[in-house]
Short mmCIF file of C-alpha atoms and ligand atoms in Angstrom, two decimals:
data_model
loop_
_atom_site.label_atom_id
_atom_site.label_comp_id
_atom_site.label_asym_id
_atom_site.label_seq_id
_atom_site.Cartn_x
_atom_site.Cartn_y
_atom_site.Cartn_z
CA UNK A 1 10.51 19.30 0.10
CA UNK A 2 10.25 16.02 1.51
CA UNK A 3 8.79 16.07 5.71
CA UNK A 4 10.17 13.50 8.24
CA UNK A 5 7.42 14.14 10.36
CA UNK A 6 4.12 16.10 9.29
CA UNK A 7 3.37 19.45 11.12
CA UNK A 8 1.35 19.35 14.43
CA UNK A 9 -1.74 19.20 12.80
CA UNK A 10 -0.84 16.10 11.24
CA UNK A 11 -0.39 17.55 8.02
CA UNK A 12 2.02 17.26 4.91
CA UNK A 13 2.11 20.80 3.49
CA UNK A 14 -2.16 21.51 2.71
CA UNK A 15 -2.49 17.61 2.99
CA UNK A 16 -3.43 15.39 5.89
CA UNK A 17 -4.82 16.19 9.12
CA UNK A 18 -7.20 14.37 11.67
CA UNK A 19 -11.11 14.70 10.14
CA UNK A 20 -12.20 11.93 12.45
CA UNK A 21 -15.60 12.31 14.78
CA UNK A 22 -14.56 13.91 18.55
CA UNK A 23 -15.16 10.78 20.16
CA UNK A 24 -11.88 9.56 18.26
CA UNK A 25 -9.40 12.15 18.64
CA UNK A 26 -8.33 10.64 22.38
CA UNK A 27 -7.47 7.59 20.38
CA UNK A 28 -5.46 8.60 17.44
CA UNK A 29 -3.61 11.02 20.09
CA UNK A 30 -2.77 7.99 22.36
CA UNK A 31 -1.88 6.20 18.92
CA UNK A 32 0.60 8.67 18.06
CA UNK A 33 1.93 8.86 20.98
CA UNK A 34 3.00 4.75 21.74
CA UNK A 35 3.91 5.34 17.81
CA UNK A 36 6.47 8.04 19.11
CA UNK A 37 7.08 6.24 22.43
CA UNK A 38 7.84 2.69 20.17
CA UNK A 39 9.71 4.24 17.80
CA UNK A 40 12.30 6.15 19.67
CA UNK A 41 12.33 2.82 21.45
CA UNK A 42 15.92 0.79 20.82
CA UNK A 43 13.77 -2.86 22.40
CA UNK A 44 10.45 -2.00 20.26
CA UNK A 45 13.12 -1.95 16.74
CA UNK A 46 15.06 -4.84 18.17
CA UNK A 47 11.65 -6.79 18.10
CA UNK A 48 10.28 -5.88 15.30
CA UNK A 49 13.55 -6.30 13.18
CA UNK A 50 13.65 -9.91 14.23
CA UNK A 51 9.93 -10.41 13.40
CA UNK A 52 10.89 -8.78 9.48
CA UNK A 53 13.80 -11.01 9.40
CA UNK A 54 12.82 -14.34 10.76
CA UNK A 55 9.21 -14.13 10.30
CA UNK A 56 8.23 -11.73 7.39
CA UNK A 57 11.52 -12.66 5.67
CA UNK A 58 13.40 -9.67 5.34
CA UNK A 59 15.26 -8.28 3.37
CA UNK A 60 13.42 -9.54 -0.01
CA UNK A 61 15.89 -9.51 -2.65
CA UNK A 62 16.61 -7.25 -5.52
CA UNK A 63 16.68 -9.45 -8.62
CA UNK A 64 18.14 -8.22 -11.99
CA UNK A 65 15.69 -9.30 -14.75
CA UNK A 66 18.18 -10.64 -16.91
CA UNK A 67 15.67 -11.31 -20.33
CA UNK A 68 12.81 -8.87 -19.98
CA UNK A 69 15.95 -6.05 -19.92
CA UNK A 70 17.04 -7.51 -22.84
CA UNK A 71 13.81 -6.86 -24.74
CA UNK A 72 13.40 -3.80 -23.14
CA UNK A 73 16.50 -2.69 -23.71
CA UNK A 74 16.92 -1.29 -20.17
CA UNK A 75 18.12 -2.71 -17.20
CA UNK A 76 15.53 -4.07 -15.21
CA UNK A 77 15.64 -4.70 -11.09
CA UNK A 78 13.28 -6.06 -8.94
CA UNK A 79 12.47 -5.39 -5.33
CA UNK A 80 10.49 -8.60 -4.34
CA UNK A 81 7.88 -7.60 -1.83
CA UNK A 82 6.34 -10.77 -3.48
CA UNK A 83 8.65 -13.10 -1.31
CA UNK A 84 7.70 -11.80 2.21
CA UNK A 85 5.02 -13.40 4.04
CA UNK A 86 1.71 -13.60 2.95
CA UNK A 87 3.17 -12.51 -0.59
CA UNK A 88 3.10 -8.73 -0.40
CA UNK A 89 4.78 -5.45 0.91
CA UNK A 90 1.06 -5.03 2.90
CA UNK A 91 2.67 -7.36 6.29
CA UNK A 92 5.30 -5.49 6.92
CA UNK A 93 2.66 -2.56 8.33
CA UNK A 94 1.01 -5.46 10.24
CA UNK A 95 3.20 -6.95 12.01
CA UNK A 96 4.38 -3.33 13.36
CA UNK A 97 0.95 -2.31 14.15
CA UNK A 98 0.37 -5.55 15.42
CA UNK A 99 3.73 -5.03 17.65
CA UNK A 100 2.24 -1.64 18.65
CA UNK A 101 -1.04 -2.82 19.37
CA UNK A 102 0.32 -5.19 22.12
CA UNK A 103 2.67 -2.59 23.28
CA UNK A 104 -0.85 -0.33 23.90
CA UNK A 105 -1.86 -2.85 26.46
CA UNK A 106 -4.75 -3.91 24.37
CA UNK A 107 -5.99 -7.31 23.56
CA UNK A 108 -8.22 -6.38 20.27
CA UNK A 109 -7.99 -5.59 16.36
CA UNK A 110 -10.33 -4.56 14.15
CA UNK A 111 -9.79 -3.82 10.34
CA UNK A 112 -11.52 -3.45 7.00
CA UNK A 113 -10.87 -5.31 3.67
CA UNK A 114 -12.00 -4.42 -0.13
CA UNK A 115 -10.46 -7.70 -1.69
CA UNK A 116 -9.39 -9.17 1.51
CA UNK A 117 -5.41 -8.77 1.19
CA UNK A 118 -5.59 -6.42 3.92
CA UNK A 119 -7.47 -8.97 5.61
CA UNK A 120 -5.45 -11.99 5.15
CA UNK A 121 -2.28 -9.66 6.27
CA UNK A 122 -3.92 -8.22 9.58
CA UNK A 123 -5.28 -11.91 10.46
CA UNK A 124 -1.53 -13.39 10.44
CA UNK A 125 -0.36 -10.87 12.37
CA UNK A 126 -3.00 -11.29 15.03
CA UNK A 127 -2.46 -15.09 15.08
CA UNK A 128 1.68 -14.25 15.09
CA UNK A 129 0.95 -12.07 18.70
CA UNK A 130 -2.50 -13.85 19.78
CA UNK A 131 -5.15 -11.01 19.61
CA UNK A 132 -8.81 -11.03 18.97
CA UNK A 133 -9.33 -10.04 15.35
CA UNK A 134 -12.22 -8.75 13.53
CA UNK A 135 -12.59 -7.78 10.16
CA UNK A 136 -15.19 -6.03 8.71
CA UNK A 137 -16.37 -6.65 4.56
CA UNK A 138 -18.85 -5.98 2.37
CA UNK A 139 -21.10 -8.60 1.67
CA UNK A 140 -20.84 -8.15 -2.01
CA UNK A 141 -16.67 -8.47 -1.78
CA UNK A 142 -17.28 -11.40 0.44
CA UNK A 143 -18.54 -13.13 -2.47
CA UNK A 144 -16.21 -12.06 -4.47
CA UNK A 145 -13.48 -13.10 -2.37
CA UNK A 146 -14.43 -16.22 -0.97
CA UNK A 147 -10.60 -17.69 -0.53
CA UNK A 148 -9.38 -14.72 1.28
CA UNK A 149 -12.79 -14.76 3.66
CA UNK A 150 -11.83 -18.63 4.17
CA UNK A 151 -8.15 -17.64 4.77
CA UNK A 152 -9.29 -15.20 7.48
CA UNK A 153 -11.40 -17.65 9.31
CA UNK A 154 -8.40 -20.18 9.26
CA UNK A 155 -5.97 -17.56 10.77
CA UNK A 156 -8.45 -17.51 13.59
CA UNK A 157 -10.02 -14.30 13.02
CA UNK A 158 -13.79 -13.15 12.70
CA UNK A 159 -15.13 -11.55 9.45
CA UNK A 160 -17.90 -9.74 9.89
CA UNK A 161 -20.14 -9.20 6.91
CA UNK A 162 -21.12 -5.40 5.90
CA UNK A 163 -25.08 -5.47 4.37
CA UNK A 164 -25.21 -1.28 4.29
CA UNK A 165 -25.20 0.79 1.28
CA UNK A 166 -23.52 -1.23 -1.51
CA UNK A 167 -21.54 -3.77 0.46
CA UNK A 168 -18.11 -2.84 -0.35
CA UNK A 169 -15.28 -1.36 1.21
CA UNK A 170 -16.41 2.25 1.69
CA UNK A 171 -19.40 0.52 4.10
CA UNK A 172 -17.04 -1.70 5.45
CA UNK A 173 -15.05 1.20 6.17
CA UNK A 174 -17.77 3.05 8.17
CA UNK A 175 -18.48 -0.17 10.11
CA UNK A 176 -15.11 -0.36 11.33
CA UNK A 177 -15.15 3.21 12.63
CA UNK A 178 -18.83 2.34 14.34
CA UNK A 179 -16.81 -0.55 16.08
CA UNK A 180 -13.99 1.64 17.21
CA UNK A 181 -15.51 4.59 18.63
CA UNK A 182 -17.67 2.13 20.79
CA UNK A 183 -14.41 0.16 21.67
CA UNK A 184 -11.36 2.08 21.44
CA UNK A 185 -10.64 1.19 25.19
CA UNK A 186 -9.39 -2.18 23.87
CA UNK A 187 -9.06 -2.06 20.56
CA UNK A 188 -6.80 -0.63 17.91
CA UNK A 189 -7.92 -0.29 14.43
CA UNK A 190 -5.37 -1.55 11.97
CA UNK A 191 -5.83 1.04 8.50
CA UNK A 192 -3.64 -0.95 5.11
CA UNK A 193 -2.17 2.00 3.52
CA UNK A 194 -0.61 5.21 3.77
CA UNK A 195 -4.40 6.54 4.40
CA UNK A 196 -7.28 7.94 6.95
CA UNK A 197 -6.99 10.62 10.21
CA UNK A 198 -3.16 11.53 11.71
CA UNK A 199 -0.79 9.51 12.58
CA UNK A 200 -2.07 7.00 10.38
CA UNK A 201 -0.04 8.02 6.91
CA UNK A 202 3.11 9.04 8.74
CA UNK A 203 3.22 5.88 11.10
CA UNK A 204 2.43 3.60 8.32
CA UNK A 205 5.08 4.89 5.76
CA UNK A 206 7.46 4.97 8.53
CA UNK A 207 6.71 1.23 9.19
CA UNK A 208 6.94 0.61 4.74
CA UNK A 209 10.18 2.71 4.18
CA UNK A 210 11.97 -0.14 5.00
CA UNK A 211 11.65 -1.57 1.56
CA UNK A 212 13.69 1.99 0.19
CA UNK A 213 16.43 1.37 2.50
CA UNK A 214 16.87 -1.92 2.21
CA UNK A 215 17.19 -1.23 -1.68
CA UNK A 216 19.67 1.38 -1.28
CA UNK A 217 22.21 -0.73 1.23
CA UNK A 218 21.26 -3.60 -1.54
CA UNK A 219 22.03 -1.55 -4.67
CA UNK A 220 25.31 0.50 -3.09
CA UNK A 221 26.84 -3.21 -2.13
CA UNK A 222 27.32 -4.12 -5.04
CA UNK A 223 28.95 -3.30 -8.31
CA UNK A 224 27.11 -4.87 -10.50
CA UNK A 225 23.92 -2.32 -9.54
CA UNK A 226 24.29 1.46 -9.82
CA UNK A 227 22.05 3.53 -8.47
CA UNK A 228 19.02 3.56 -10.10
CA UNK A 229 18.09 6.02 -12.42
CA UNK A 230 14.30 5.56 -12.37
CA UNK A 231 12.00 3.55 -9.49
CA UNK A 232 8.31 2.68 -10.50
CA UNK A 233 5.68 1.55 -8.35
CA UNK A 234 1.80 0.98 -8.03
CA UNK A 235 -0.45 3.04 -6.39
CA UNK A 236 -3.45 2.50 -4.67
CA UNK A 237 -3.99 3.95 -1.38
CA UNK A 238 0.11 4.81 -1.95
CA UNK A 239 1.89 2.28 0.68
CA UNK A 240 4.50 0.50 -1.23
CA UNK A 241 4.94 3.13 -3.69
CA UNK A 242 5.64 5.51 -0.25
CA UNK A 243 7.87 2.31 1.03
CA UNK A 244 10.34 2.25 -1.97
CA UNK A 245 10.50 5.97 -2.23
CA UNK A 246 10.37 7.80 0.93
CA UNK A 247 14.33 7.45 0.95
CA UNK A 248 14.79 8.49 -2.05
CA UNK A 249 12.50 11.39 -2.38
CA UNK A 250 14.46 14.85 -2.92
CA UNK A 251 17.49 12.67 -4.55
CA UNK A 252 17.74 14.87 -7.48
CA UNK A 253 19.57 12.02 -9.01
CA UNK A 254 16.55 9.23 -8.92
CA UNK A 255 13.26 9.97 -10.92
CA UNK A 256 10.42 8.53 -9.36
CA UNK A 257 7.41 6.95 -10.65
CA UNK A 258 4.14 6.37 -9.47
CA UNK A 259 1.51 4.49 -11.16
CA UNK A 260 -2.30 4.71 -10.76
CA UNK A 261 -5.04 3.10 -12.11
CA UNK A 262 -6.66 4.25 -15.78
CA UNK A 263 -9.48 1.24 -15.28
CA UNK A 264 -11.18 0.89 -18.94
CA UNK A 265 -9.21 4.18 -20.32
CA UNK A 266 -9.54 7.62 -18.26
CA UNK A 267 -11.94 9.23 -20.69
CA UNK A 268 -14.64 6.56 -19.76
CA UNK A 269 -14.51 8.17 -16.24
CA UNK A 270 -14.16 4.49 -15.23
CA UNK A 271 -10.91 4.36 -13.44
CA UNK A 272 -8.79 4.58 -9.85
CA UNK A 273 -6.49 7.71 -10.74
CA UNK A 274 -7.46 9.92 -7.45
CA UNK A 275 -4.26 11.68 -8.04
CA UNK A 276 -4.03 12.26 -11.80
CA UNK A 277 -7.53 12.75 -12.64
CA UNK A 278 -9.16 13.82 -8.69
CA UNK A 279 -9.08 16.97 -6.48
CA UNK A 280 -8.17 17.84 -3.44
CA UNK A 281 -11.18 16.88 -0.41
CA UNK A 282 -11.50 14.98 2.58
CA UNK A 283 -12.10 11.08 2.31
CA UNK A 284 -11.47 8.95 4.96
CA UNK A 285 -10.34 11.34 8.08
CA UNK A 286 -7.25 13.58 5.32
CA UNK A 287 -7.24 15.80 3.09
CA UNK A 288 -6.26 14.31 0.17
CA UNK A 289 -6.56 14.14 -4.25
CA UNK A 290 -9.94 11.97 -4.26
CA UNK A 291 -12.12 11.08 -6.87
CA UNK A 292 -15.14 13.48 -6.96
CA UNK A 293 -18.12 15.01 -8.27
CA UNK A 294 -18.97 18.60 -8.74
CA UNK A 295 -20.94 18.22 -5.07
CA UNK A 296 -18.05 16.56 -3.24
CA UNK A 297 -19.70 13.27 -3.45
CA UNK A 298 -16.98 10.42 -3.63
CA UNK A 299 -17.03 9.09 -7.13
CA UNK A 300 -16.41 4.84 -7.37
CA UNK A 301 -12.90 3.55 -8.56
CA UNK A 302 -12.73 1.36 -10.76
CA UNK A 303 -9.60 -1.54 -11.24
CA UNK A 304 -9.05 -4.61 -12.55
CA UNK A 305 -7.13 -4.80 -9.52
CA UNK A 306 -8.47 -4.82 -6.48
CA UNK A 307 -5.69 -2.83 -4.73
CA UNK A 308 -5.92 -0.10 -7.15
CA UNK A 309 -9.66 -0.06 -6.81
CA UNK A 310 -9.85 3.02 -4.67
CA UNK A 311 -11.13 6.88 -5.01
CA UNK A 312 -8.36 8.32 -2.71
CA UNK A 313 -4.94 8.51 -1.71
CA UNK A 314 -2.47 8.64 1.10
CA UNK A 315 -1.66 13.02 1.49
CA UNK A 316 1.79 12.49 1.66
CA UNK A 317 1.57 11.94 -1.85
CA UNK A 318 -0.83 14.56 -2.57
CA UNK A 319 1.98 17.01 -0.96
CA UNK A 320 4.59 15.12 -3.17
CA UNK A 321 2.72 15.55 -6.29
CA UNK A 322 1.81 19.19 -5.54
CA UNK A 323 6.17 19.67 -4.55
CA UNK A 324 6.71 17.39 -8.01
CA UNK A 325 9.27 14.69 -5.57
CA UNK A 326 7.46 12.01 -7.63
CA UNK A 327 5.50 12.14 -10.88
CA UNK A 328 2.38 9.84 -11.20
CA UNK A 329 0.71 8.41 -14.37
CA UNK A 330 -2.12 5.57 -15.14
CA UNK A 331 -2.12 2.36 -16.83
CA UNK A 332 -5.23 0.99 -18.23
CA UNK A 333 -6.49 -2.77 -17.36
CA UNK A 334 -5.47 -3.98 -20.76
CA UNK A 335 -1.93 -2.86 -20.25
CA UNK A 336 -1.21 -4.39 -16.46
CA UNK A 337 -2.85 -7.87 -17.91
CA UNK A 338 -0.32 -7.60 -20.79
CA UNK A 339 2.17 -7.13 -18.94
CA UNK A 340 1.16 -9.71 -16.11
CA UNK A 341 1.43 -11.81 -19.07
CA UNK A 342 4.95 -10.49 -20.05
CA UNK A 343 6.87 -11.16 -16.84
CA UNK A 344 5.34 -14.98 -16.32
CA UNK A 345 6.67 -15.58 -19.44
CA UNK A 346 10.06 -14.26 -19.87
CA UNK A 347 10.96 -14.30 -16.16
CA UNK A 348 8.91 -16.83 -14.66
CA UNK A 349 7.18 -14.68 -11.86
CA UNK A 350 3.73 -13.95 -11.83
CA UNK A 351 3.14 -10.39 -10.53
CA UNK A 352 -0.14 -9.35 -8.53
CA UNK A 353 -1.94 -7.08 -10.99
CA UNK A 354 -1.61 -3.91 -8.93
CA UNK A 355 2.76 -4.72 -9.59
CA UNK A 356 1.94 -5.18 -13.17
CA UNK A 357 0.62 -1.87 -13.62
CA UNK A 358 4.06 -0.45 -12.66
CA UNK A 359 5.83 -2.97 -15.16
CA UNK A 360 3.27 -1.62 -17.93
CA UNK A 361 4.15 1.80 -17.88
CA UNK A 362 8.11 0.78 -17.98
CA UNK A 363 7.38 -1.51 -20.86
CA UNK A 364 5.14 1.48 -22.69
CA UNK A 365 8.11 4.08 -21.91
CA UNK A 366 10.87 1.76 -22.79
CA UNK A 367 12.07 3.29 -25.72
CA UNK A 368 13.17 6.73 -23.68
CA UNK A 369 14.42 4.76 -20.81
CA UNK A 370 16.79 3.03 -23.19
CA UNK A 371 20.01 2.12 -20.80
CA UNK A 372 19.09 3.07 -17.92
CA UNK A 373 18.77 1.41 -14.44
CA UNK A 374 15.10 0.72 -13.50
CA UNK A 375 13.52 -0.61 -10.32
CA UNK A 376 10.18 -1.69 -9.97
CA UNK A 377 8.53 -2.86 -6.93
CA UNK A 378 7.26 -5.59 -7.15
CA UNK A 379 4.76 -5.12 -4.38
CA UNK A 380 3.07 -8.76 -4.41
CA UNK A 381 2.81 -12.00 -6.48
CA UNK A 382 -0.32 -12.64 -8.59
CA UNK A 383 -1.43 -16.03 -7.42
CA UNK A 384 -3.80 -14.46 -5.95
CA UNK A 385 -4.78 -13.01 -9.66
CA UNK A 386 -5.06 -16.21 -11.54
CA UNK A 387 -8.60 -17.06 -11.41
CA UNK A 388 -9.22 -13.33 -12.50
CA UNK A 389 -6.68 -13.12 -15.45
CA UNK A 390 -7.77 -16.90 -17.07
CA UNK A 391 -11.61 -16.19 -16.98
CA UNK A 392 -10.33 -12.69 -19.08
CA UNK A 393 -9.89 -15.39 -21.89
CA UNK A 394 -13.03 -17.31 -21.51
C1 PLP B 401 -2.84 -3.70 -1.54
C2 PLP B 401 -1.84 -3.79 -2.61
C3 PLP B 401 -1.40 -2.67 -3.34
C4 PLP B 401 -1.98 -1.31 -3.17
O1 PLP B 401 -1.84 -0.74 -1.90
P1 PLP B 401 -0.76 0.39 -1.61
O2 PLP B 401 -1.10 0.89 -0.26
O3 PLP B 401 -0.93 1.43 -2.69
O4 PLP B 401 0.57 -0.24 -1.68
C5 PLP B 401 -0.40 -2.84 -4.28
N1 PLP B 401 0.12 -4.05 -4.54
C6 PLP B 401 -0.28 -5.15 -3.88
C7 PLP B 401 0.35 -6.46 -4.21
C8 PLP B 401 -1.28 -5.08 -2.90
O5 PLP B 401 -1.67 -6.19 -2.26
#
């Protein structure tokens, strides 16, 4: 059964919740209340509808993919979250929470990046509405991600380098929560997915399921587009693939699809699929499917894409899983850089890897899709994947 809201506990069915240290709790209560206040708030949608249109530019089309159908003998559409701002689905929950933030009377924003898309996306909002913005990173991913560090810093915002444990995100998430329980007077703390304590997976699908409804006016305009029989989508901490389905969840008409990580092949234990191959267990504030060991210790993801690189998952789609609203399978690294090869070439558009892993497992099932209507979403564009894919052929 699909929830609008989750219970008063904050949970979706035996999933959610708010696991988040007492000093927090005052916080994410006065968060989810100026969510409820904003959202039942006619000026607050006004604004923010502009912002998507004029700014974000909303709505992204849906484009038929006239030769790769052909091939594939399906019928191929495109929602192209790769056109809005930034060149992903991931500002369309910044620029709300960056809306909200000033709406909270407070001046700060603090937020954690793996590969730095989260980054990039939280910085431009907090240029867009003038706050203070700090972003914490692992040392090791700063490295890594020198361009997106550099973008930050250009956008006007402060990235703070995490040296703890092994410099990644995890650390860089634990900093983050250091800085907010010492600062929550002023701050909000802007979370990039569908994840961590109550309201934080409800608010942020509610500010993503924009891209579902937008498909649906889209696809019921116009005659040339049926409804769609099947609608694919990555999955890494579950935002765009919540986005693109939360409308359509409980249409018995539309299967849905999500797609999760299988790294170098599942059996090598190296991989990102919390919900296929995880359990249920608390990581980041929720009870959620998470990658674990026989102790409960968090196992590491692994991805060739870095938005897929994660041992957890938003609970809403643990509790869809669990209800069987949308069915969720893995695509190894091989596959999404085949296919990242696959669309440049017949279509001209270069997907972001995480996108690719979606198109993988359409191009793998193609022969029992035959003739029917397929949407993907195309959650970001892989410019920002180049460097990654050509030193693959070193
Ligand atoms: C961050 C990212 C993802 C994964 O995050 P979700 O919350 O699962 O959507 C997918 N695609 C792109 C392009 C991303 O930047």
């Amino acid at each position: 059964m699909r929830l609008d809201h989750p219970d008063d506990r904050g949970r979706f069915g035996d999933y959610g919740g708010a696991f988040a240290p007492e000093t927090l709790m005052p916080a994410l209560k006065e968060l989810e209340e100026a969510f409820v206040a904003a959202w039942a708030d006619d000026a607050f949608h006004a604004e923010l509808d502009a912002l998507l249109e004029h700014y974000v530019g909303r709505p992204t089309p849906v484009y038929h993919a006239g030769r790769l159908s052909e091939e594939l003998g399906i019928d191929l559409y495109l929602k192209r979250e790769d056109l809005a701002h930034t060149g992903a689905h991931k500002i369309n929950n910044t620029v709300a929470q960056g809306l909200l933030t000033k709406r909270m009377g407070k001046n700060r924003v603090i937020a954690e990046t793996g590969a730095g898309q989260h980054g990039v996306a939280t910085a431009t909002a907090c240029a867009l509405f003038g706050l203070d913005c700090v972003v914490y990173m692992g040392e090791k991913d700063i490295e890594r991600q020198a361009l997106n560090v550099y973008r930050m810093r250009l956008l006007g915002t402060e990235v703070i380098p995490v040296t703890t444990g092994t410099g990644t995100l995890k650390d860089a998430v634990s900093a983050a929560l250091r800085d907010w329980v010492a600062s929550v007077e002023t701050t909000h703390y802007i979370i990039g997915s569908v994840v961590g304590p109550h309201p934080f997976p409800w608010m942020v699908r509610e500010f993503q399921k924009v891209i579902g409804e937008e498909l649906r006016s889209q696809l019921d305009g116009s005659p040339h587009a049926p409804t769609p029989d099947v609608i694919v989508a990555p999955v890494g901490g579950g935002s765009n693939a919540m986005g693109i389905f939360y409308s359509y969840a409980g249409d018995d008409g539309v299967r849905l699809v999500g797609v999760e990580a299988a790294g170098l092949g599942i059996a090598t234990g190296k991989h990102g699929a919390s919900l296929g191959e995880g359990s249920p267990g608390v990581l980041h504030g929720s009870m959620t499917y998470m990658l674990q060991d026989d102790h409960g210790q968090v196992l590491e993801a692994h991805s060739i894409s870095a938005g897929l690189d994660y041992p957890g998952v938003g609970p809403e789609h643990a509790h869809f899983k669990d209800d069987g609203l949308v069915e969720y399978f893995s695509v190894t690294d091989d596959d999404a850089v085949a296919a990242f090869h696959r669309l440049s070439r017949t279509e001209g558009i270069i997907p972001a890897l995480e996108s690719a892993h979606g198109l993988a497992w359409i191009i793998a099932n193609a022969e029992h899709l035959e003739g029917s209507v397929v949407v993907l979403n195309l959650s970001g564009r892989g410019d920002k994947d180049v460097q990654q894919v050509a030193a693959l052929h070193d």
